[in-house]
Amino acid sequence: MKRAATLPALACLLAVTAAAPAASYASAPAAGTAAAATAQRDRRPATLLDAVPRRGVLRVCTTGDYRPFSYRDPATGNYRGVDIDLARDLAKSLDATPRYVPTTWAGLVGDLTSGRCDIGMGGVSITLARARSVYFSEPTRTDGKTPVVRCADQDKYRTLEQIDRPGIRVVVNPGGTNEQFARAHIKRATLTVHPDNTTIFDEIIAGRADVMMTDASETRYQAKIHPELCAVHPDQPFTFAEKGYALPRGDDQFKAYVDQWVHLATHDGTYRKYEDAWMK
């Protein structure tokens, strides 16, 4: 009776023993798959600090319509400007070459967050609205909105009160901080959006507009190349702003590298050398 009683237990033990190798074999591929996935992640760059050198290309989103920072020659398609020179330096520091990706002021943040480019350069103003979607590098310079007008009229448009009057024609380019500023402050003057920032200053020279308010750096440059135009109190603009480079949010390693590179360029004379070549 005792031997008969142990037969079911023995059968049970044999069944469990037989099933054990199968269970171990079944779990092996899962562990192997996880290990393979981890290895694949390790091989794939998790940061642009690694991806850009491996690719050999730094993709730079830039509008090409904002001298002295970024200008695309319509005849040749070549880009020139302070930030174009700096883009070459940054790419070289990463063992890469720059590839310029055309964008607009309205589309810059979206192009960067969608992965069309690695960095946004070309006189980009640092704003809180943009900072909700992208990182910004250490600032390259300070700036602010101020008027540019015909030199004969420079004493007429020194304040917002003088500018925002019926009959005054204010012109602005679309999609960026210039339009935001103009719409926030121009209520009584006539505000016209001119689609091409490379020809907008001709509207003032030709007498079709009276005032444009843009960054002081741009007013200085336009006054330099157009003797008919004068920058109005560029040393005391209406606002305070900083310019920097837009970076993908979340890539802390790439941001730290670009920050260090900007810090060096703005303290060793590199940035000043490129800017002086355009502004003097």
Short mmCIF file of C-alpha atoms in Angstrom, two decimals:
data_model
loop_
_atom_site.label_atom_id
_atom_site.label_comp_id
_atom_site.label_asym_id
_atom_site.label_seq_id
_atom_site.Cartn_x
_atom_site.Cartn_y
_atom_site.Cartn_z
CA MET A 1 0.00 0.00 0.00
CA LYS A 2 2.86 2.43 0.78
CA ARG A 3 4.53 1.72 -2.63
CA ALA A 4 1.26 2.32 -4.44
CA ALA A 5 0.77 5.59 -2.57
CA THR A 6 4.14 6.99 -3.81
CA LEU A 7 3.49 6.30 -7.50
CA PRO A 8 1.40 9.43 -8.14
CA ALA A 9 4.03 11.62 -6.39
CA LEU A 10 6.82 10.02 -8.45
CA ALA A 11 4.88 10.59 -11.65
CA CYS A 12 4.38 14.23 -10.67
CA LEU A 13 8.10 14.68 -9.97
CA LEU A 14 9.05 13.15 -13.33
CA ALA A 15 6.62 15.47 -15.13
CA VAL A 16 8.06 18.58 -13.46
CA THR A 17 11.62 17.45 -14.18
CA ALA A 18 10.81 16.83 -17.83
CA ALA A 19 9.15 20.24 -18.18
CA ALA A 20 12.02 22.17 -16.58
CA PRO A 21 14.45 22.06 -19.54
CA ALA A 22 11.70 23.16 -21.91
CA ALA A 23 10.91 26.13 -19.69
CA SER A 24 14.58 27.08 -19.51
CA TYR A 25 14.91 26.81 -23.29
CA ALA A 26 11.83 28.95 -23.80
CA SER A 27 13.18 31.73 -21.62
CA ALA A 28 16.58 31.81 -23.33
CA PRO A 29 15.49 33.55 -26.53
CA ALA A 30 13.74 36.29 -24.51
CA ALA A 31 16.91 37.01 -22.57
CA GLY A 32 18.92 36.91 -25.78
CA THR A 33 16.52 39.32 -27.48
CA ALA A 34 16.77 41.79 -24.61
CA ALA A 35 20.55 41.58 -24.67
CA ALA A 36 20.59 42.14 -28.43
CA ALA A 37 18.33 45.16 -28.08
CA THR A 38 20.59 46.60 -25.39
CA ALA A 39 23.64 46.01 -27.56
CA GLN A 40 21.91 47.71 -30.48
CA ARG A 41 21.09 50.71 -28.32
CA ASP A 42 24.71 50.86 -27.20
CA ARG A 43 25.85 50.93 -30.84
CA ARG A 44 23.38 53.65 -31.83
CA PRO A 45 24.43 57.21 -30.77
CA ALA A 46 22.14 58.49 -28.04
CA THR A 47 23.37 62.06 -28.51
CA LEU A 48 24.23 64.29 -31.44
CA LEU A 49 27.63 64.69 -29.84
CA ASP A 50 28.30 61.17 -31.13
CA ALA A 51 25.93 61.09 -34.12
CA VAL A 52 27.31 64.17 -35.90
CA PRO A 53 30.94 62.94 -36.00
CA ARG A 54 29.77 59.49 -37.14
CA ARG A 55 27.61 61.03 -39.86
CA GLY A 56 30.27 63.57 -40.82
CA VAL A 57 27.59 66.23 -41.35
CA LEU A 58 26.14 68.92 -39.08
CA ARG A 59 22.65 69.83 -40.31
CA VAL A 60 22.06 73.55 -39.71
CA CYS A 61 18.57 75.04 -39.98
CA THR A 62 18.86 78.68 -41.05
CA THR A 63 16.51 81.19 -42.68
CA GLY A 64 19.08 82.78 -44.98
CA ASP A 65 17.24 86.12 -44.85
CA TYR A 66 18.82 87.84 -41.87
CA ARG A 67 22.03 89.70 -42.55
CA PRO A 68 24.54 89.98 -40.97
CA PHE A 69 23.91 86.55 -39.42
CA SER A 70 22.63 84.37 -42.26
CA TYR A 71 22.12 85.26 -45.90
CA ARG A 72 21.47 82.97 -48.85
CA ASP A 73 22.56 84.45 -52.17
CA PRO A 74 19.61 83.86 -54.54
CA ALA A 75 21.94 83.75 -57.55
CA THR A 76 24.32 81.08 -56.25
CA GLY A 77 22.42 79.47 -53.38
CA ASN A 78 25.47 79.96 -51.15
CA TYR A 79 25.12 81.01 -47.53
CA ARG A 80 27.14 83.78 -45.89
CA GLY A 81 27.05 85.52 -42.53
CA VAL A 82 28.40 85.66 -38.99
CA ASP A 83 26.60 82.48 -37.94
CA ILE A 84 27.45 80.74 -41.20
CA ASP A 85 31.14 81.26 -40.42
CA LEU A 86 30.53 79.96 -36.91
CA ALA A 87 28.57 76.96 -38.20
CA ARG A 88 31.64 75.94 -40.19
CA ASP A 89 33.77 76.22 -37.07
CA LEU A 90 31.34 74.19 -34.98
CA ALA A 91 31.10 71.48 -37.62
CA LYS A 92 34.88 71.33 -37.94
CA SER A 93 35.21 70.91 -34.17
CA LEU A 94 32.96 67.84 -34.52
CA ASP A 95 34.93 66.39 -37.47
CA ALA A 96 32.02 67.23 -39.76
CA THR A 97 30.98 69.65 -42.48
CA PRO A 98 27.88 71.88 -42.33
CA ARG A 99 24.79 71.21 -44.42
CA TYR A 100 22.39 74.14 -44.47
CA VAL A 101 18.70 73.29 -44.22
CA PRO A 102 16.41 76.13 -45.41
CA THR A 103 13.74 77.12 -42.92
CA THR A 104 11.52 80.08 -42.00
CA TRP A 105 11.09 82.00 -38.78
CA ALA A 106 7.67 80.47 -38.31
CA GLY A 107 8.95 76.96 -39.04
CA LEU A 108 12.34 76.98 -37.32
CA VAL A 109 11.28 75.35 -34.04
CA GLY A 110 9.17 72.72 -35.78
CA ASP A 111 11.98 71.83 -38.17
CA LEU A 112 14.35 71.35 -35.25
CA THR A 113 11.98 69.32 -33.09
CA SER A 114 11.02 67.09 -36.03
CA GLY A 115 14.66 66.15 -36.59
CA ARG A 116 15.19 67.91 -39.93
CA CYS A 117 18.30 69.53 -38.49
CA ASP A 118 20.68 69.33 -35.53
CA ILE A 119 20.89 73.03 -34.66
CA GLY A 120 19.19 76.32 -35.54
CA MET A 121 21.56 79.20 -36.34
CA GLY A 122 21.33 82.63 -37.90
CA GLY A 123 20.47 85.41 -35.43
CA VAL A 124 17.94 83.37 -33.46
CA SER A 125 16.46 85.30 -30.53
CA ILE A 126 16.13 83.43 -27.26
CA THR A 127 12.49 83.54 -26.15
CA LEU A 128 10.51 81.73 -23.50
CA ALA A 129 7.98 80.59 -26.08
CA ARG A 130 10.71 78.89 -28.11
CA ALA A 131 12.37 77.56 -24.96
CA ARG A 132 9.27 75.48 -24.24
CA SER A 133 10.15 73.34 -27.26
CA VAL A 134 13.92 73.62 -27.72
CA TYR A 135 17.08 74.14 -25.74
CA PHE A 136 19.15 77.27 -26.26
CA SER A 137 22.89 77.53 -26.12
CA GLU A 138 24.76 80.02 -24.04
CA PRO A 139 24.01 83.46 -25.57
CA THR A 140 26.24 84.81 -28.31
CA ARG A 141 25.24 88.48 -27.89
CA THR A 142 22.63 90.82 -26.42
CA ASP A 143 20.16 92.67 -28.62
CA GLY A 144 16.74 94.32 -28.63
CA LYS A 145 14.07 95.85 -30.87
CA THR A 146 14.69 99.36 -32.16
CA PRO A 147 13.57 101.39 -35.20
CA VAL A 148 15.28 101.78 -38.55
CA VAL A 149 14.03 104.71 -40.65
CA ARG A 150 15.05 107.10 -43.41
CA CYS A 151 17.80 109.30 -41.99
CA ALA A 152 15.77 112.42 -42.71
CA ASP A 153 13.08 111.09 -40.32
CA GLN A 154 15.20 109.73 -37.49
CA ASP A 155 14.03 112.36 -34.99
CA LYS A 156 10.36 111.64 -35.77
CA TYR A 157 10.33 108.01 -34.65
CA ARG A 158 12.32 107.72 -31.46
CA THR A 159 9.56 106.41 -29.20
CA LEU A 160 6.73 103.93 -29.54
CA GLU A 161 4.29 106.78 -29.01
CA GLN A 162 5.74 108.63 -32.00
CA ILE A 163 5.60 105.50 -34.11
CA ASP A 164 2.14 104.24 -33.17
CA ARG A 165 0.11 107.09 -34.64
CA PRO A 166 -2.51 107.19 -37.39
CA GLY A 167 -0.91 107.68 -40.78
CA ILE A 168 2.45 106.13 -39.85
CA ARG A 169 3.29 103.09 -41.98
CA VAL A 170 5.11 100.33 -40.12
CA VAL A 171 6.46 97.35 -42.05
CA VAL A 172 7.47 93.98 -40.58
CA ASN A 173 8.64 90.57 -41.74
CA PRO A 174 6.46 87.56 -40.87
CA GLY A 175 6.69 84.74 -38.36
CA GLY A 176 9.33 85.82 -35.87
CA THR A 177 9.91 88.08 -32.91
CA ASN A 178 9.71 91.23 -35.07
CA GLU A 179 6.11 90.51 -35.97
CA GLN A 180 5.27 89.55 -32.39
CA PHE A 181 6.68 92.85 -31.13
CA ALA A 182 4.96 94.93 -33.78
CA ARG A 183 1.55 93.34 -33.22
CA ALA A 184 1.88 93.82 -29.46
CA HIS A 185 2.67 97.54 -29.74
CA ILE A 186 1.19 98.88 -32.98
CA LYS A 187 -2.51 99.63 -32.54
CA ARG A 188 -3.12 102.90 -34.40
CA ALA A 189 -0.42 103.02 -37.08
CA THR A 190 -0.80 100.99 -40.25
CA LEU A 191 1.04 97.67 -39.99
CA THR A 192 2.02 95.87 -43.19
CA VAL A 193 3.61 92.41 -43.32
CA HIS A 194 6.23 92.22 -46.06
CA PRO A 195 7.00 88.61 -47.00
CA ASP A 196 10.67 88.99 -47.93
CA ASN A 197 13.07 90.08 -45.21
CA THR A 198 15.87 90.58 -47.76
CA THR A 199 13.95 93.35 -49.58
CA ILE A 200 11.90 94.81 -46.74
CA PHE A 201 14.27 97.73 -46.17
CA ASP A 202 13.77 98.84 -49.77
CA GLU A 203 10.18 99.60 -48.78
CA ILE A 204 11.42 102.30 -46.41
CA ILE A 205 14.00 103.67 -48.85
CA ALA A 206 11.35 103.90 -51.59
CA GLY A 207 8.95 105.73 -49.28
CA ARG A 208 6.33 102.97 -49.22
CA ALA A 209 6.87 102.49 -45.47
CA ASP A 210 8.18 104.73 -42.70
CA VAL A 211 9.51 102.46 -39.95
CA MET A 212 10.65 98.94 -39.29
CA MET A 213 11.42 97.72 -35.78
CA THR A 214 13.93 94.93 -35.63
CA ASP A 215 17.00 93.87 -33.68
CA ALA A 216 19.55 96.62 -33.13
CA SER A 217 22.25 94.49 -34.76
CA GLU A 218 20.23 94.32 -37.98
CA THR A 219 19.44 98.06 -37.95
CA ARG A 220 23.17 98.81 -37.65
CA TYR A 221 24.00 96.52 -40.55
CA GLN A 222 21.26 97.87 -42.81
CA ALA A 223 22.33 101.45 -42.03
CA LYS A 224 25.86 100.45 -43.01
CA ILE A 225 24.89 99.10 -46.44
CA HIS A 226 22.09 101.65 -47.08
CA PRO A 227 23.29 105.24 -46.44
CA GLU A 228 19.67 106.42 -46.72
CA LEU A 229 18.75 104.49 -43.55
CA CYS A 230 19.59 105.24 -39.92
CA ALA A 231 19.39 103.03 -36.85
CA VAL A 232 17.51 104.85 -34.10
CA HIS A 233 19.17 104.59 -30.64
CA PRO A 234 20.52 101.05 -31.23
CA ASP A 235 22.43 101.29 -27.95
CA GLN A 236 19.14 101.80 -26.09
CA PRO A 237 16.60 99.48 -27.73
CA PHE A 238 12.99 99.17 -26.61
CA THR A 239 13.56 95.64 -25.35
CA PHE A 240 16.28 93.38 -23.98
CA ALA A 241 16.98 90.14 -25.79
CA GLU A 242 19.76 87.65 -26.35
CA LYS A 243 20.71 85.59 -29.37
CA GLY A 244 21.88 82.00 -29.29
CA TYR A 245 21.59 78.68 -31.05
CA ALA A 246 18.51 76.47 -30.88
CA LEU A 247 19.16 72.83 -29.96
CA PRO A 248 17.05 69.68 -29.62
CA ARG A 249 15.40 69.53 -26.21
CA GLY A 250 16.62 66.60 -24.10
CA ASP A 251 20.08 66.20 -25.63
CA ASP A 252 22.03 67.47 -22.63
CA GLN A 253 25.40 66.18 -23.82
CA PHE A 254 25.17 68.01 -27.14
CA LYS A 255 23.97 71.19 -25.40
CA ALA A 256 26.88 71.05 -22.95
CA TYR A 257 29.33 70.75 -25.85
CA VAL A 258 27.78 73.62 -27.83
CA ASP A 259 27.67 75.77 -24.68
CA GLN A 260 31.38 75.23 -24.13
CA TRP A 261 32.13 75.94 -27.79
CA VAL A 262 30.08 79.18 -27.69
CA HIS A 263 31.76 80.23 -24.46
CA LEU A 264 35.18 79.86 -26.04
CA ALA A 265 34.19 81.55 -29.31
CA THR A 266 32.75 84.57 -27.50
CA HIS A 267 35.77 84.95 -25.21
CA ASP A 268 38.73 84.17 -27.47
CA GLY A 269 37.88 86.77 -30.13
CA THR A 270 36.43 84.38 -32.72
CA TYR A 271 32.86 85.70 -32.58
CA ARG A 272 34.03 89.33 -32.55
CA LYS A 273 36.29 88.72 -35.55
CA TYR A 274 33.43 87.34 -37.66
CA GLU A 275 30.99 90.03 -36.56
CA ASP A 276 33.46 92.84 -37.18
CA ALA A 277 34.02 91.57 -40.73
CA TRP A 278 30.33 92.25 -41.40
CA MET A 279 29.66 95.29 -39.26
CA LYS A 280 32.72 97.45 -39.97
#
